[in-house]
PDB file of N, CA and C in Angstrom:
ATOM      1  N   MET A   1     -25.346-155.220 116.272  1.00  0.00           N
ATOM      2  CA  MET A   1     -26.535-156.031 116.195  1.00  0.00           C
ATOM      3  C   MET A   1     -27.451-155.776 117.390  1.00  0.00           C
ATOM      4  N   TRP A   2     -26.862-155.656 118.606  1.00  0.00           N
ATOM      5  CA  TRP A   2     -27.671-155.431 119.799  1.00  0.00           C
ATOM      6  C   TRP A   2     -28.365-154.075 119.741  1.00  0.00           C
ATOM      7  N   ALA A   3     -27.716-153.106 119.097  1.00  0.00           N
ATOM      8  CA  ALA A   3     -28.333-151.787 118.982  1.00  0.00           C
ATOM      9  C   ALA A   3     -29.612-151.863 118.143  1.00  0.00           C
ATOM     10  N   ARG A   4     -29.584-152.635 117.065  1.00  0.00           N
ATOM     11  CA  ARG A   4     -30.776-152.785 116.231  1.00  0.00           C
ATOM     12  C   ARG A   4     -31.896-153.489 116.980  1.00  0.00           C
ATOM     13  N   ILE A   5     -31.546-154.486 117.755  1.00  0.00           N
ATOM     14  CA  ILE A   5     -32.550-155.208 118.542  1.00  0.00           C
ATOM     15  C   ILE A   5     -33.159-154.272 119.584  1.00  0.00           C
ATOM     16  N   ARG A   6     -32.309-153.497 120.251  1.00  0.00           N
ATOM     17  CA  ARG A   6     -32.790-152.557 121.269  1.00  0.00           C
ATOM     18  C   ARG A   6     -33.731-151.530 120.652  1.00  0.00           C
ATOM     19  N   TRP A   7     -33.319-150.931 119.519  1.00  0.00           N
ATOM     20  CA  TRP A   7     -34.182-149.946 118.864  1.00  0.00           C
ATOM     21  C   TRP A   7     -35.481-150.578 118.368  1.00  0.00           C
ATOM     22  N   GLY A   8     -35.411-151.811 117.902  1.00  0.00           N
ATOM     23  CA  GLY A   8     -36.622-152.511 117.479  1.00  0.00           C
ATOM     24  C   GLY A   8     -37.589-152.703 118.633  1.00  0.00           C
ATOM     25  N   LEU A   9     -37.059-153.056 119.802  1.00  0.00           N
ATOM     26  CA  LEU A   9     -37.914-153.230 120.977  1.00  0.00           C
ATOM     27  C   LEU A   9     -38.498-151.897 121.437  1.00  0.00           C
ATOM     28  N   ILE A  10     -37.708-150.843 121.411  1.00  0.00           N
ATOM     29  CA  ILE A  10     -38.204-149.527 121.821  1.00  0.00           C
ATOM     30  C   ILE A  10     -39.311-149.060 120.892  1.00  0.00           C
ATOM     31  N   ILE A  11     -39.088-149.171 119.581  1.00  0.00           N
ATOM     32  CA  ILE A  11     -40.098-148.741 118.615  1.00  0.00           C
ATOM     33  C   ILE A  11     -41.357-149.596 118.724  1.00  0.00           C
ATOM     34  N   SER A  12     -41.190-150.905 118.920  1.00  0.00           N
ATOM     35  CA  SER A  12     -42.355-151.782 119.090  1.00  0.00           C
ATOM     36  C   SER A  12     -43.152-151.399 120.337  1.00  0.00           C
ATOM     37  N   GLY A  13     -42.468-151.122 121.421  1.00  0.00           N
ATOM     38  CA  GLY A  13     -43.145-150.704 122.652  1.00  0.00           C
ATOM     39  C   GLY A  13     -43.900-149.404 122.480  1.00  0.00           C
ATOM     40  N   ILE A  14     -43.300-148.453 121.776  1.00  0.00           N
ATOM     41  CA  ILE A  14     -43.973-147.177 121.526  1.00  0.00           C
ATOM     42  C   ILE A  14     -45.218-147.389 120.667  1.00  0.00           C
ATOM     43  N   LEU A  15     -45.111-148.236 119.630  1.00  0.00           N
ATOM     44  CA  LEU A  15     -46.278-148.508 118.782  1.00  0.00           C
ATOM     45  C   LEU A  15     -47.409-149.161 119.567  1.00  0.00           C
ATOM     46  N   VAL A  16     -47.082-150.126 120.414  1.00  0.00           N
ATOM     47  CA  VAL A  16     -48.107-150.779 121.233  1.00  0.00           C
ATOM     48  C   VAL A  16     -48.753-149.756 122.163  1.00  0.00           C
ATOM     49  N   LEU A  17     -47.947-148.884 122.767  1.00  0.00           N
ATOM     50  CA  LEU A  17     -48.481-147.862 123.663  1.00  0.00           C
ATOM     51  C   LEU A  17     -49.404-146.908 122.916  1.00  0.00           C
ATOM     52  N   VAL A  18     -49.007-146.481 121.722  1.00  0.00           N
ATOM     53  CA  VAL A  18     -49.835-145.553 120.936  1.00  0.00           C
ATOM     54  C   VAL A  18     -51.157-146.218 120.543  1.00  0.00           C
ATOM     55  N   ILE A  19     -51.102-147.440 120.047  1.00  0.00           N
ATOM     56  CA  ILE A  19     -52.327-148.145 119.651  1.00  0.00           C
ATOM     57  C   ILE A  19     -53.244-148.355 120.846  1.00  0.00           C
ATOM     58  N   PHE A  20     -52.684-148.768 121.974  1.00  0.00           N
ATOM     59  CA  PHE A  20     -53.482-148.987 123.183  1.00  0.00           C
ATOM     60  C   PHE A  20     -54.079-147.681 123.677  1.00  0.00           C
ATOM     61  N   SER A  21     -53.304-146.599 123.620  1.00  0.00           N
ATOM     62  CA  SER A  21     -53.802-145.299 124.073  1.00  0.00           C
ATOM     63  C   SER A  21     -54.933-144.794 123.194  1.00  0.00           C
ATOM     64  N   LEU A  22     -54.781-144.943 121.888  1.00  0.00           N
ATOM     65  CA  LEU A  22     -55.831-144.472 120.984  1.00  0.00           C
ATOM     66  C   LEU A  22     -57.116-145.272 121.111  1.00  0.00           C
ATOM     67  N   ALA A  23     -57.002-146.514 121.536  1.00  0.00           N
ATOM     68  CA  ALA A  23     -58.188-147.348 121.705  1.00  0.00           C
ATOM     69  C   ALA A  23     -58.892-147.072 123.033  1.00  0.00           C
ATOM     70  N   ASN A  24     -58.212-146.416 123.970  1.00  0.00           N
ATOM     71  CA  ASN A  24     -58.771-146.155 125.299  1.00  0.00           C
ATOM     72  C   ASN A  24     -58.774-144.659 125.567  1.00  0.00           C
ATOM     73  N   THR A  25     -59.788-143.983 125.050  1.00  0.00           N
ATOM     74  CA  THR A  25     -59.841-142.524 125.195  1.00  0.00           C
ATOM     75  C   THR A  25     -60.899-142.055 126.185  1.00  0.00           C
ATOM     76  N   ALA A  26     -61.492-142.957 126.922  1.00  0.00           N
ATOM     77  CA  ALA A  26     -62.515-142.576 127.890  1.00  0.00           C
ATOM     78  C   ALA A  26     -61.902-141.701 128.984  1.00  0.00           C
ATOM     79  N   PRO A  27     -62.659-140.713 129.460  1.00  0.00           N
ATOM     80  CA  PRO A  27     -62.130-139.866 130.536  1.00  0.00           C
ATOM     81  C   PRO A  27     -62.083-140.631 131.858  1.00  0.00           C
ATOM     82  N   VAL A  28     -61.011-140.407 132.585  1.00  0.00           N
ATOM     83  CA  VAL A  28     -60.856-141.013 133.911  1.00  0.00           C
ATOM     84  C   VAL A  28     -60.562-139.902 134.905  1.00  0.00           C
ATOM     85  N   GLU A  29     -60.933-140.136 136.135  1.00  0.00           N
ATOM     86  CA  GLU A  29     -60.701-139.146 137.179  1.00  0.00           C
ATOM     87  C   GLU A  29     -59.373-139.445 137.859  1.00  0.00           C
ATOM     88  N   VAL A  30     -58.525-138.444 137.921  1.00  0.00           N
ATOM     89  CA  VAL A  30     -57.224-138.570 138.578  1.00  0.00           C
ATOM     90  C   VAL A  30     -57.270-137.705 139.824  1.00  0.00           C
ATOM     91  N   ARG A  31     -57.080-138.330 140.971  1.00  0.00           N
ATOM     92  CA  ARG A  31     -57.141-137.617 142.244  1.00  0.00           C
ATOM     93  C   ARG A  31     -55.807-137.695 142.962  1.00  0.00           C
ATOM     94  N   MET A  32     -55.399-136.557 143.474  1.00  0.00           N
ATOM     95  CA  MET A  32     -54.241-136.490 144.362  1.00  0.00           C
ATOM     96  C   MET A  32     -54.729-135.706 145.585  1.00  0.00           C
ATOM     97  N   PRO A  33     -54.941-136.383 146.698  1.00  0.00           N
ATOM     98  CA  PRO A  33     -55.533-135.712 147.863  1.00  0.00           C
ATOM     99  C   PRO A  33     -54.779-134.426 148.226  1.00  0.00           C
ATOM    100  N   LEU A  34     -55.535-133.384 148.451  1.00  0.00           N
ATOM    101  CA  LEU A  34     -55.057-132.048 148.821  1.00  0.00           C
ATOM    102  C   LEU A  34     -54.325-131.315 147.697  1.00  0.00           C
ATOM    103  N   LEU A  35     -54.102-131.938 146.542  1.00  0.00           N
ATOM    104  CA  LEU A  35     -53.390-131.259 145.459  1.00  0.00           C
ATOM    105  C   LEU A  35     -54.291-130.973 144.269  1.00  0.00           C
ATOM    106  N   PHE A  36     -54.888-132.006 143.692  1.00  0.00           N
ATOM    107  CA  PHE A  36     -55.741-131.783 142.531  1.00  0.00           C
ATOM    108  C   PHE A  36     -56.725-132.932 142.353  1.00  0.00           C
ATOM    109  N   ASP A  37     -57.736-132.640 141.552  1.00  0.00           N
ATOM    110  CA  ASP A  37     -58.777-133.600 141.219  1.00  0.00           C
ATOM    111  C   ASP A  37     -59.246-133.252 139.808  1.00  0.00           C
ATOM    112  N   VAL A  38     -58.782-134.008 138.797  1.00  0.00           N
ATOM    113  CA  VAL A  38     -59.077-133.672 137.404  1.00  0.00           C
ATOM    114  C   VAL A  38     -59.594-134.892 136.657  1.00  0.00           C
ATOM    115  N   GLN A  39     -60.253-134.610 135.542  1.00  0.00           N
ATOM    116  CA  GLN A  39     -60.653-135.670 134.623  1.00  0.00           C
ATOM    117  C   GLN A  39     -59.853-135.496 133.344  1.00  0.00           C
ATOM    118  N   VAL A  40     -59.128-136.536 132.954  1.00  0.00           N
ATOM    119  CA  VAL A  40     -58.308-136.502 131.740  1.00  0.00           C
ATOM    120  C   VAL A  40     -58.559-137.783 130.954  1.00  0.00           C
ATOM    121  N   PRO A  41     -58.267-137.764 129.659  1.00  0.00           N
ATOM    122  CA  PRO A  41     -58.410-138.996 128.874  1.00  0.00           C
ATOM    123  C   PRO A  41     -57.418-140.070 129.353  1.00  0.00           C
ATOM    124  N   LEU A  42     -57.838-141.297 129.284  1.00  0.00           N
ATOM    125  CA  LEU A  42     -56.985-142.405 129.691  1.00  0.00           C
ATOM    126  C   LEU A  42     -55.701-142.433 128.863  1.00  0.00           C
ATOM    127  N   ALA A  43     -55.779-142.021 127.608  1.00  0.00           N
ATOM    128  CA  ALA A  43     -54.590-141.979 126.760  1.00  0.00           C
ATOM    129  C   ALA A  43     -53.529-141.052 127.349  1.00  0.00           C
ATOM    130  N   MET A  44     -53.957-139.925 127.922  1.00  0.00           N
ATOM    131  CA  MET A  44     -53.024-138.983 128.539  1.00  0.00           C
ATOM    132  C   MET A  44     -52.353-139.594 129.761  1.00  0.00           C
ATOM    133  N   VAL A  45     -53.127-140.296 130.567  1.00  0.00           N
ATOM    134  CA  VAL A  45     -52.566-140.952 131.752  1.00  0.00           C
ATOM    135  C   VAL A  45     -51.543-142.010 131.328  1.00  0.00           C
ATOM    136  N   LEU A  46     -51.877-142.792 130.313  1.00  0.00           N
ATOM    137  CA  LEU A  46     -50.955-143.825 129.834  1.00  0.00           C
ATOM    138  C   LEU A  46     -49.673-143.224 129.265  1.00  0.00           C
ATOM    139  N   ALA A  47     -49.815-142.161 128.463  1.00  0.00           N
ATOM    140  CA  ALA A  47     -48.639-141.530 127.867  1.00  0.00           C
ATOM    141  C   ALA A  47     -47.751-140.916 128.940  1.00  0.00           C
ATOM    142  N   LEU A  48     -48.336-140.261 129.920  1.00  0.00           N
ATOM    143  CA  LEU A  48     -47.561-139.636 130.984  1.00  0.00           C
ATOM    144  C   LEU A  48     -46.838-140.680 131.833  1.00  0.00           C
ATOM    145  N   SER A  49     -47.532-141.766 132.158  1.00  0.00           N
ATOM    146  CA  SER A  49     -46.888-142.803 132.955  1.00  0.00           C
ATOM    147  C   SER A  49     -45.776-143.503 132.168  1.00  0.00           C
ATOM    148  N   ALA A  50     -45.964-143.681 130.865  1.00  0.00           N
ATOM    149  CA  ALA A  50     -44.911-144.280 130.033  1.00  0.00           C
ATOM    150  C   ALA A  50     -43.709-143.350 129.960  1.00  0.00           C
ATOM    151  N   LEU A  51     -43.940-142.053 129.823  1.00  0.00           N
ATOM    152  CA  LEU A  51     -42.845-141.088 129.770  1.00  0.00           C
ATOM    153  C   LEU A  51     -42.060-141.063 131.077  1.00  0.00           C
ATOM    154  N   ILE A  52     -42.765-141.079 132.184  1.00  0.00           N
ATOM    155  CA  ILE A  52     -42.087-141.098 133.486  1.00  0.00           C
ATOM    156  C   ILE A  52     -41.280-142.385 133.641  1.00  0.00           C
ATOM    157  N   GLY A  53     -41.861-143.513 133.249  1.00  0.00           N
ATOM    158  CA  GLY A  53     -41.134-144.784 133.328  1.00  0.00           C
ATOM    159  C   GLY A  53     -39.912-144.809 132.441  1.00  0.00           C
ATOM    160  N   PHE A  54     -40.023-144.251 131.240  1.00  0.00           N
ATOM    161  CA  PHE A  54     -38.884-144.195 130.326  1.00  0.00           C
ATOM    162  C   PHE A  54     -37.773-143.327 130.906  1.00  0.00           C
ATOM    163  N   MET A  55     -38.128-142.183 131.466  1.00  0.00           N
ATOM    164  CA  MET A  55     -37.124-141.283 132.027  1.00  0.00           C
ATOM    165  C   MET A  55     -36.417-141.909 133.234  1.00  0.00           C
ATOM    166  N   VAL A  56     -37.176-142.567 134.092  1.00  0.00           N
ATOM    167  CA  VAL A  56     -36.568-143.234 135.245  1.00  0.00           C
ATOM    168  C   VAL A  56     -35.631-144.347 134.772  1.00  0.00           C
ATOM    169  N   GLY A  57     -36.064-145.119 133.787  1.00  0.00           N
ATOM    170  CA  GLY A  57     -35.208-146.180 133.248  1.00  0.00           C
ATOM    171  C   GLY A  57     -33.950-145.638 132.591  1.00  0.00           C
ATOM    172  N   ALA A  58     -34.068-144.534 131.860  1.00  0.00           N
ATOM    173  CA  ALA A  58     -32.899-143.933 131.213  1.00  0.00           C
ATOM    174  C   ALA A  58     -31.912-143.410 132.249  1.00  0.00           C
ATOM    175  N   LEU A  59     -32.418-142.743 133.290  1.00  0.00           N
ATOM    176  CA  LEU A  59     -31.526-142.239 134.339  1.00  0.00           C
ATOM    177  C   LEU A  59     -30.860-143.377 135.101  1.00  0.00           C
ATOM    178  N   TRP A  60     -31.604-144.433 135.362  1.00  0.00           N
ATOM    179  CA  TRP A  60     -31.051-145.583 136.078  1.00  0.00           C
ATOM    180  C   TRP A  60     -29.962-146.253 135.227  1.00  0.00           C
ATOM    181  N   THR A  61     -30.219-146.411 133.947  1.00  0.00           N
ATOM    182  CA  THR A  61     -29.231-147.018 133.054  1.00  0.00           C
ATOM    183  C   THR A  61     -27.977-146.164 132.960  1.00  0.00           C
ATOM    184  N   ALA A  62     -28.146-144.853 132.841  1.00  0.00           N
ATOM    185  CA  ALA A  62     -26.989-143.954 132.784  1.00  0.00           C
ATOM    186  C   ALA A  62     -26.180-144.039 134.070  1.00  0.00           C
ATOM    187  N   TRP A  63     -26.852-144.109 135.203  1.00  0.00           N
ATOM    188  CA  TRP A  63     -26.157-144.212 136.484  1.00  0.00           C
ATOM    189  C   TRP A  63     -25.378-145.525 136.579  1.00  0.00           C
ATOM    190  N   MET A  64     -26.000-146.636 136.126  1.00  0.00           N
ATOM    191  CA  MET A  64     -25.318-147.931 136.172  1.00  0.00           C
ATOM    192  C   MET A  64     -24.108-147.951 135.246  1.00  0.00           C
ATOM    193  N   LEU A  65     -24.234-147.399 134.040  1.00  0.00           N
ATOM    194  CA  LEU A  65     -23.116-147.377 133.097  1.00  0.00           C
ATOM    195  C   LEU A  65     -21.984-146.498 133.602  1.00  0.00           C
ATOM    196  N   ARG A  66     -22.331-145.374 134.214  1.00  0.00           N
ATOM    197  CA  ARG A  66     -21.296-144.491 134.758  1.00  0.00           C
ATOM    198  C   ARG A  66     -20.563-145.167 135.902  1.00  0.00           C
ATOM    199  N   ARG A  67     -21.304-145.867 136.759  1.00  0.00           N
ATOM    200  CA  ARG A  67     -20.688-146.580 137.883  1.00  0.00           C
ATOM    201  C   ARG A  67     -19.768-147.689 137.378  1.00  0.00           C
ATOM    202  N   ARG A  68     -20.222-148.413 136.352  1.00  0.00           N
ATOM    203  CA  ARG A  68     -19.415-149.491 135.788  1.00  0.00           C
ATOM    204  C   ARG A  68     -18.142-148.929 135.152  1.00  0.00           C
ATOM    205  N   SER A  69     -18.263-147.797 134.471  1.00  0.00           N
ATOM    206  CA  SER A  69     -17.109-147.157 133.845  1.00  0.00           C
ATOM    207  C   SER A  69     -16.100-146.713 134.901  1.00  0.00           C
ATOM    208  N   ALA A  70     -16.584-146.146 135.997  1.00  0.00           N
ATOM    209  CA  ALA A  70     -15.688-145.714 137.063  1.00  0.00           C
ATOM    210  C   ALA A  70     -14.989-146.907 137.705  1.00  0.00           C
ATOM    211  N   GLN A  71     -15.708-148.008 137.888  1.00  0.00           N
ATOM    212  CA  GLN A  71     -15.097-149.197 138.473  1.00  0.00           C
ATOM    213  C   GLN A  71     -14.031-149.775 137.557  1.00  0.00           C
ATOM    214  N   SER A  72     -14.292-149.810 136.261  1.00  0.00           N
ATOM    215  CA  SER A  72     -13.309-150.382 135.340  1.00  0.00           C
ATOM    216  C   SER A  72     -12.083-149.495 135.242  1.00  0.00           C
ATOM    217  N   SER A  73     -12.236-148.175 135.338  1.00  0.00           N
ATOM    218  CA  SER A  73     -11.067-147.303 135.288  1.00  0.00           C
ATOM    219  C   SER A  73     -10.247-147.431 136.564  1.00  0.00           C
ATOM    220  N   ARG A  74     -10.918-147.633 137.705  1.00  0.00           N
ATOM    221  CA  ARG A  74     -10.169-147.860 138.958  1.00  0.00           C
ATOM    222  C   ARG A  74      -9.409-149.176 138.894  1.00  0.00           C
ATOM    223  N   GLN A  75     -10.032-150.218 138.358  1.00  0.00           N
ATOM    224  CA  GLN A  75      -9.355-151.510 138.265  1.00  0.00           C
ATOM    225  C   GLN A  75      -8.188-151.440 137.308  1.00  0.00           C
ATOM    226  N   THR A  76      -8.324-150.690 136.224  1.00  0.00           N
ATOM    227  CA  THR A  76      -7.233-150.538 135.270  1.00  0.00           C
ATOM    228  C   THR A  76      -6.062-149.829 135.916  1.00  0.00           C
ATOM    229  N   SER A  77      -6.327-148.776 136.677  1.00  0.00           N
ATOM    230  CA  SER A  77      -5.231-148.041 137.312  1.00  0.00           C
ATOM    231  C   SER A  77      -4.579-148.883 138.401  1.00  0.00           C
ATOM    232  N   ARG A  78      -5.354-149.707 139.099  1.00  0.00           N
ATOM    233  CA  ARG A  78      -4.765-150.598 140.117  1.00  0.00           C
ATOM    234  C   ARG A  78      -3.900-151.675 139.468  1.00  0.00           C
ATOM    235  N   SER A  79      -4.353-152.210 138.338  1.00  0.00           N
ATOM    236  CA  SER A  79      -3.593-153.276 137.693  1.00  0.00           C
ATOM    237  C   SER A  79      -2.292-152.745 137.097  1.00  0.00           C
ATOM    238  N   ASN A  80      -2.258-151.470 136.752  1.00  0.00           N
ATOM    239  CA  ASN A  80      -1.016-150.870 136.254  1.00  0.00           C
ATOM    240  C   ASN A  80      -0.047-150.570 137.377  1.00  0.00           C
ATOM    241  N   GLY A  81      -0.537-150.561 138.613  1.00  0.00           N
ATOM    242  CA  GLY A  81       0.328-150.315 139.748  1.00  0.00           C
ATOM    243  C   GLY A  81       0.629-148.846 139.967  1.00  0.00           C
ATOM    244  N   LYS A  82      -0.153-147.973 139.395  1.00  0.00           N
ATOM    245  CA  LYS A  82       0.059-146.545 139.617  1.00  0.00           C
ATOM    246  C   LYS A  82      -1.292-145.865 139.727  1.00  0.00           C
ATOM    247  N   SER A  83      -1.278-144.688 140.307  1.00  0.00           N
ATOM    248  CA  SER A  83      -2.514-143.921 140.385  1.00  0.00           C
ATOM    249  C   SER A  83      -2.752-143.260 139.044  1.00  0.00           C
ATOM    250  N   PRO A  84      -3.965-142.829 138.743  1.00  0.00           N
ATOM    251  CA  PRO A  84      -4.272-142.280 137.427  1.00  0.00           C
ATOM    252  C   PRO A  84      -3.441-141.051 137.059  1.00  0.00           C
ATOM    253  N   GLY A  85      -3.021-140.241 138.023  1.00  0.00           N
ATOM    254  CA  GLY A  85      -2.272-139.040 137.702  1.00  0.00           C
ATOM    255  C   GLY A  85      -0.769-139.186 137.865  1.00  0.00           C
ATOM    256  N   ALA A  86      -0.291-140.356 138.297  1.00  0.00           N
ATOM    257  CA  ALA A  86       1.136-140.535 138.555  1.00  0.00           C
ATOM    258  C   ALA A  86       1.915-140.689 137.258  1.00  0.00           C
ATOM    259  N   LYS A  87       3.153-140.160 137.277  1.00  0.00           N
ATOM    260  CA  LYS A  87       4.004-140.252 136.088  1.00  0.00           C
ATOM    261  C   LYS A  87       5.039-141.352 136.294  1.00  0.00           C
ATOM    262  N   THR A  88       5.440-141.968 135.219  1.00  0.00           N
ATOM    263  CA  THR A  88       6.507-142.948 135.237  1.00  0.00           C
ATOM    264  C   THR A  88       7.639-142.426 134.354  1.00  0.00           C
ATOM    265  N   PRO A  89       8.848-142.974 134.495  1.00  0.00           N
ATOM    266  CA  PRO A  89       9.960-142.501 133.673  1.00  0.00           C
ATOM    267  C   PRO A  89       9.690-142.641 132.158  1.00  0.00           C
ATOM    268  N   SER A  90       8.804-143.532 131.747  1.00  0.00           N
ATOM    269  CA  SER A  90       8.541-143.727 130.317  1.00  0.00           C
ATOM    270  C   SER A  90       7.597-142.655 129.768  1.00  0.00           C
ATOM    271  N   ASP A  91       6.921-141.864 130.660  1.00  0.00           N
ATOM    272  CA  ASP A  91       6.040-140.810 130.180  1.00  0.00           C
ATOM    273  C   ASP A  91       6.871-139.676 129.593  1.00  0.00           C
ATOM    274  N   PRO A  92       6.459-139.115 128.464  1.00  0.00           N
ATOM    275  CA  PRO A  92       7.221-137.996 127.868  1.00  0.00           C
ATOM    276  C   PRO A  92       7.101-136.749 128.736  1.00  0.00           C
ATOM    277  N   PRO A  93       8.111-135.904 128.738  1.00  0.00           N
ATOM    278  CA  PRO A  93       8.048-134.690 129.540  1.00  0.00           C
ATOM    279  C   PRO A  93       6.986-133.727 128.994  1.00  0.00           C
ATOM    280  N   VAL A  94       6.386-132.977 129.897  1.00  0.00           N
ATOM    281  CA  VAL A  94       5.374-132.012 129.532  1.00  0.00           C
ATOM    282  C   VAL A  94       6.057-130.689 129.234  1.00  0.00           C
ATOM    283  N   VAL A  95       5.842-130.159 128.032  1.00  0.00           N
ATOM    284  CA  VAL A  95       6.460-128.892 127.638  1.00  0.00           C
ATOM    285  C   VAL A  95       5.374-127.835 127.555  1.00  0.00           C
ATOM    286  N   GLY A  96       5.656-126.683 128.110  1.00  0.00           N
ATOM    287  CA  GLY A  96       4.744-125.573 127.932  1.00  0.00           C
ATOM    288  C   GLY A  96       4.002-125.246 129.119  1.00  0.00           C
TER     289      GLY A  96
END
């Protein structure tokens, strides 16, 4: 259920961004001192900033999920009382 809600919010956000971008096509000046000075449509600036924000959010989320996964695996190995690679007498022998 949460996946459907998440996808609904993502698609809604993209639609709002597209509609807003298409309504604002006036050229704007983008300046970066000593690097560039260009005029681009406002829609391009909005799309680029949304893409950068999405990528930063995706990387941040992936980093948080990976960290949480590593913490839960460490806690699981601690609660078992053994290290992740340690063998116990109940483990089957490795053949080959």
